[in-house]
Coordinates of C-alpha atoms and ligand atoms in Angstrom, one line a residue:
M1 CA -10.4 -108.5 -236.9
A2 CA -12.6 -107.8 -233.9
E3 CA -11.3 -105.1 -231.5
Q4 CA -11.2 -107.7 -228.6
A5 CA -9.7 -110.6 -230.6
S6 CA -7.9 -113.2 -228.4
L7 CA -4.2 -113.8 -228.7
E8 CA -5.0 -117.1 -230.6
E9 CA -7.2 -115.2 -233.1
R10 CA -4.5 -112.6 -233.6
R11 CA -1.8 -115.3 -234.1
A12 CA -4.1 -117.1 -236.6
A13 CA -4.7 -113.8 -238.5
L14 CA -0.9 -113.0 -238.6
D15 CA -0.2 -116.5 -239.8
A16 CA -2.8 -116.2 -242.5
I17 CA -1.1 -113.0 -243.7
A18 CA 2.3 -114.8 -243.7
E19 CA 0.8 -117.6 -245.8
K20 CA -0.6 -115.0 -248.3
I21 CA 2.8 -113.4 -248.5
K22 CA 4.5 -116.7 -249.2
A23 CA 2.1 -117.3 -252.1
C24 CA 2.0 -113.7 -253.3
T25 CA 2.3 -112.7 -256.9
R26 CA 1.1 -109.1 -256.6
C27 CA 4.4 -107.7 -258.0
P28 CA 7.2 -109.1 -260.3
L29 CA 9.5 -109.7 -257.3
H30 CA 7.8 -113.0 -256.7
S31 CA 9.5 -114.5 -259.8
S32 CA 13.0 -113.9 -258.6
R33 CA 12.6 -114.7 -254.9
T34 CA 13.8 -117.8 -253.2
H35 CA 11.6 -117.2 -250.2
A36 CA 9.2 -114.4 -249.3
V37 CA 10.0 -113.0 -245.9
P38 CA 6.8 -112.1 -244.0
G39 CA 8.5 -111.1 -240.7
A40 CA 8.9 -112.8 -237.3
G41 CA 8.2 -112.3 -233.7
R42 CA 5.4 -111.8 -231.1
V43 CA 1.9 -111.2 -232.2
D44 CA 1.4 -108.8 -229.2
A45 CA 4.8 -107.1 -229.5
D46 CA 5.1 -103.6 -228.1
I47 CA 7.8 -102.9 -230.6
M48 CA 7.8 -103.4 -234.3
F49 CA 11.0 -102.9 -236.3
I50 CA 10.6 -102.1 -240.0
G51 CA 13.6 -102.6 -242.3
E52 CA 13.7 -102.0 -246.0
A53 CA 13.5 -105.4 -247.8
P54 CA 15.0 -108.9 -247.5
G55 CA 18.6 -109.2 -248.6
Y56 CA 20.4 -112.3 -249.8
H57 CA 20.4 -114.2 -246.5
E58 CA 16.8 -113.3 -245.7
D59 CA 15.7 -114.5 -249.2
Q60 CA 17.6 -117.8 -248.6
Q61 CA 16.1 -118.4 -245.2
G62 CA 12.7 -116.8 -245.4
L63 CA 13.5 -114.9 -242.1
P64 CA 14.1 -111.1 -241.5
F65 CA 17.4 -109.7 -240.5
V66 CA 19.5 -112.9 -240.4
G67 CA 22.7 -111.6 -242.0
A68 CA 25.3 -109.3 -240.5
S69 CA 22.9 -106.5 -239.8
G70 CA 20.5 -108.9 -238.1
K71 CA 23.3 -110.1 -235.8
Y72 CA 24.0 -106.5 -234.8
L73 CA 20.2 -105.9 -234.3
D74 CA 20.3 -108.9 -231.9
Q75 CA 23.1 -107.3 -230.0
L76 CA 21.3 -104.0 -229.8
L77 CA 18.2 -105.8 -228.5
A78 CA 20.2 -107.7 -225.9
M79 CA 21.7 -104.4 -224.8
I80 CA 18.2 -103.3 -223.7
G81 CA 17.3 -106.7 -222.3
L82 CA 15.3 -108.0 -225.2
S83 CA 15.6 -110.7 -227.8
R84 CA 13.9 -110.9 -231.2
N85 CA 11.3 -113.1 -229.6
D86 CA 10.1 -110.1 -227.6
V87 CA 9.5 -107.9 -230.7
F88 CA 8.2 -108.1 -234.2
I89 CA 10.7 -107.6 -237.1
T90 CA 9.7 -107.1 -240.6
N91 CA 10.3 -105.1 -243.8
V92 CA 8.4 -102.6 -245.9
I93 CA 8.4 -105.1 -248.8
K94 CA 8.5 -108.9 -248.3
C95 CA 10.5 -110.1 -251.3
R96 CA 14.2 -109.3 -252.2
P97 CA 14.7 -106.9 -255.0
P98 CA 17.3 -108.2 -257.4
G99 CA 20.8 -107.1 -256.5
N100 CA 19.3 -105.5 -253.3
R101 CA 18.2 -102.4 -255.3
D102 CA 15.8 -100.0 -253.6
P103 CA 12.2 -101.1 -253.8
L104 CA 10.2 -99.5 -256.6
P105 CA 7.1 -97.4 -255.8
Q106 CA 4.8 -99.9 -257.6
E107 CA 6.3 -102.8 -255.5
I108 CA 5.6 -100.8 -252.3
D109 CA 2.1 -100.0 -253.5
A110 CA 1.4 -103.6 -254.2
C111 CA 2.9 -104.9 -250.9
M112 CA 2.5 -102.4 -248.1
P113 CA -1.3 -102.0 -247.8
A114 CA -1.9 -105.7 -248.2
Y115 CA 0.7 -106.9 -245.8
L116 CA 2.7 -104.4 -243.6
T117 CA -0.4 -102.3 -242.8
Q118 CA -2.4 -105.4 -241.9
Q119 CA 0.4 -106.8 -239.7
A120 CA 0.5 -103.6 -237.8
T121 CA -3.2 -103.6 -237.3
I122 CA -3.1 -107.1 -235.7
I123 CA 0.1 -106.5 -233.7
K124 CA -0.9 -103.0 -232.5
P125 CA 2.7 -102.1 -231.5
K126 CA 3.2 -99.2 -229.1
L127 CA 6.3 -98.2 -230.9
V128 CA 7.2 -98.6 -234.6
A129 CA 11.0 -98.3 -235.1
T130 CA 12.0 -97.6 -238.7
L131 CA 15.4 -99.0 -239.6
G132 CA 17.1 -96.8 -242.2
R133 CA 16.3 -94.0 -244.6
F134 CA 14.0 -96.0 -246.8
S135 CA 11.6 -97.2 -244.2
M136 CA 11.8 -93.8 -242.4
A137 CA 10.7 -92.0 -245.6
L138 CA 7.4 -93.9 -245.7
F139 CA 6.4 -92.6 -242.2
F140 CA 8.2 -89.3 -242.0
P141 CA 8.5 -86.4 -244.5
K142 CA 10.4 -87.5 -247.6
T143 CA 12.8 -84.6 -247.3
A144 CA 13.8 -85.5 -243.7
Q145 CA 17.4 -86.5 -243.3
I146 CA 18.1 -89.4 -241.0
S147 CA 21.2 -87.7 -239.6
R148 CA 18.9 -85.0 -238.3
I149 CA 15.8 -86.9 -237.2
H150 CA 17.1 -90.3 -236.0
G151 CA 16.1 -90.8 -232.3
Q152 CA 13.3 -88.2 -232.5
P153 CA 10.0 -89.9 -231.7
K154 CA 6.7 -88.8 -233.2
Y155 CA 3.3 -89.7 -231.8
A156 CA 0.7 -90.4 -234.4
N157 CA -2.1 -92.9 -235.1
E158 CA -2.0 -94.0 -231.5
R159 CA 1.5 -95.2 -231.6
I160 CA 5.1 -93.9 -231.4
Y161 CA 7.1 -93.8 -234.7
Y162 CA 10.8 -93.8 -233.9
P163 CA 13.3 -93.3 -236.7
L164 CA 16.6 -95.2 -236.3
Y165 CA 19.6 -95.8 -238.5
H166 CA 19.8 -99.0 -240.4
P167 CA 22.0 -101.5 -238.6
A168 CA 23.9 -102.0 -241.9
A169 CA 24.7 -98.3 -242.0
V170 CA 26.1 -98.5 -238.5
L171 CA 28.3 -101.5 -239.4
R172 CA 29.6 -99.5 -242.4
N173 CA 30.3 -96.5 -240.3
P174 CA 31.3 -97.4 -236.7
N175 CA 31.2 -93.7 -235.7
L176 CA 27.4 -94.2 -235.6
R177 CA 27.6 -96.9 -233.0
P178 CA 27.3 -94.7 -229.9
V179 CA 24.4 -92.8 -231.5
M180 CA 22.6 -95.9 -232.4
E181 CA 23.1 -97.4 -229.0
E182 CA 21.8 -94.2 -227.3
D183 CA 18.7 -94.2 -229.6
F184 CA 18.1 -97.8 -228.7
K185 CA 18.4 -97.3 -225.0
R186 CA 15.6 -94.8 -225.2
I187 CA 13.0 -97.2 -226.5
Q188 CA 11.8 -98.5 -223.2
T189 CA 11.6 -95.0 -221.7
L190 CA 9.4 -94.0 -224.6
I191 CA 7.1 -97.0 -224.1
N192 CA 6.9 -96.3 -220.4
E193 CA 5.9 -92.7 -221.1
F194 CA 3.3 -93.9 -223.6
E195 CA 1.9 -96.4 -221.1
Q196 CA 1.6 -93.8 -218.4
H197 CA 0.2 -90.9 -220.4
G198 CA -1.3 -92.6 -223.5
T199 CA 1.0 -90.4 -225.6
I200 CA 4.5 -89.0 -225.6
E201 CA 5.8 -85.5 -225.3
D202 CA 6.0 -84.0 -228.7
E203 CA 9.4 -83.2 -230.1
P204 CA 10.0 -80.6 -232.9
P205 CA 7.5 -81.7 -235.6
P206 CA 8.9 -82.4 -239.0
P207 CA 7.9 -79.8 -241.6
Q208 CA 5.4 -82.0 -243.4
Q209 CA 2.5 -84.3 -242.5
L210 CA 3.6 -87.7 -241.3
S211 CA 2.3 -90.4 -243.7
L212 CA 0.5 -93.1 -241.7
F213 CA -0.3 -96.8 -242.2
Ligands
URA301 N1 18.1 -105.3 -244.4 C1 16.8 -105.0 -244.3 O1 16.4 -103.9 -244.5 N2 16.0 -106.0 -244.0 C2 16.4 -107.3 -243.8 O2 15.5 -108.2 -243.5 C3 17.7 -107.5 -243.9 C4 18.6 -106.5 -244.2

């Protein structure tokens, strides 16, 4: 994809990736899926949300975050004046693991470089918000605890990485609601800072190297 690709070219490239995902047989999850779930939203979104993997409802509908945690994500977005049409929402892997088990390393290896990394290259988000421990662990040190580093942005690879709790975890533990909402409310401030200065002020760096797309 050329550096100066038009919006139409970027949309076509994103659609082409979605078509590849829908036909994908790179890992065994293809045989148990109802629908692959490429992701949805703006091709030029400033914010990209990355969850773990499609669950039951997402697998049924072929769309990300359409179950209970998706409804809560919609509420959080509305709270900061956005809707899902303003952002891009996707997952680390694009097919539902049986019984919603954690994705396996070989499934991530088959999926992420081919799809998630390519999607991010086209969308060029200013802020990548990881939703939950699983997605966080791919971009932050494996030993980092979400209870310690949620809401602590990290600037790397010309974008902000911002670890957030998974909406499902907040639904399970309502004590996390105020924390999640505070973290969400900071998103626009971080983007404004990034737009003004081309970076953000560093917060205490995690102990190990951030793994990048
Ligand atoms: N949980 C996720 O991590 N992703 C979805 O798309 C739905 C629920």
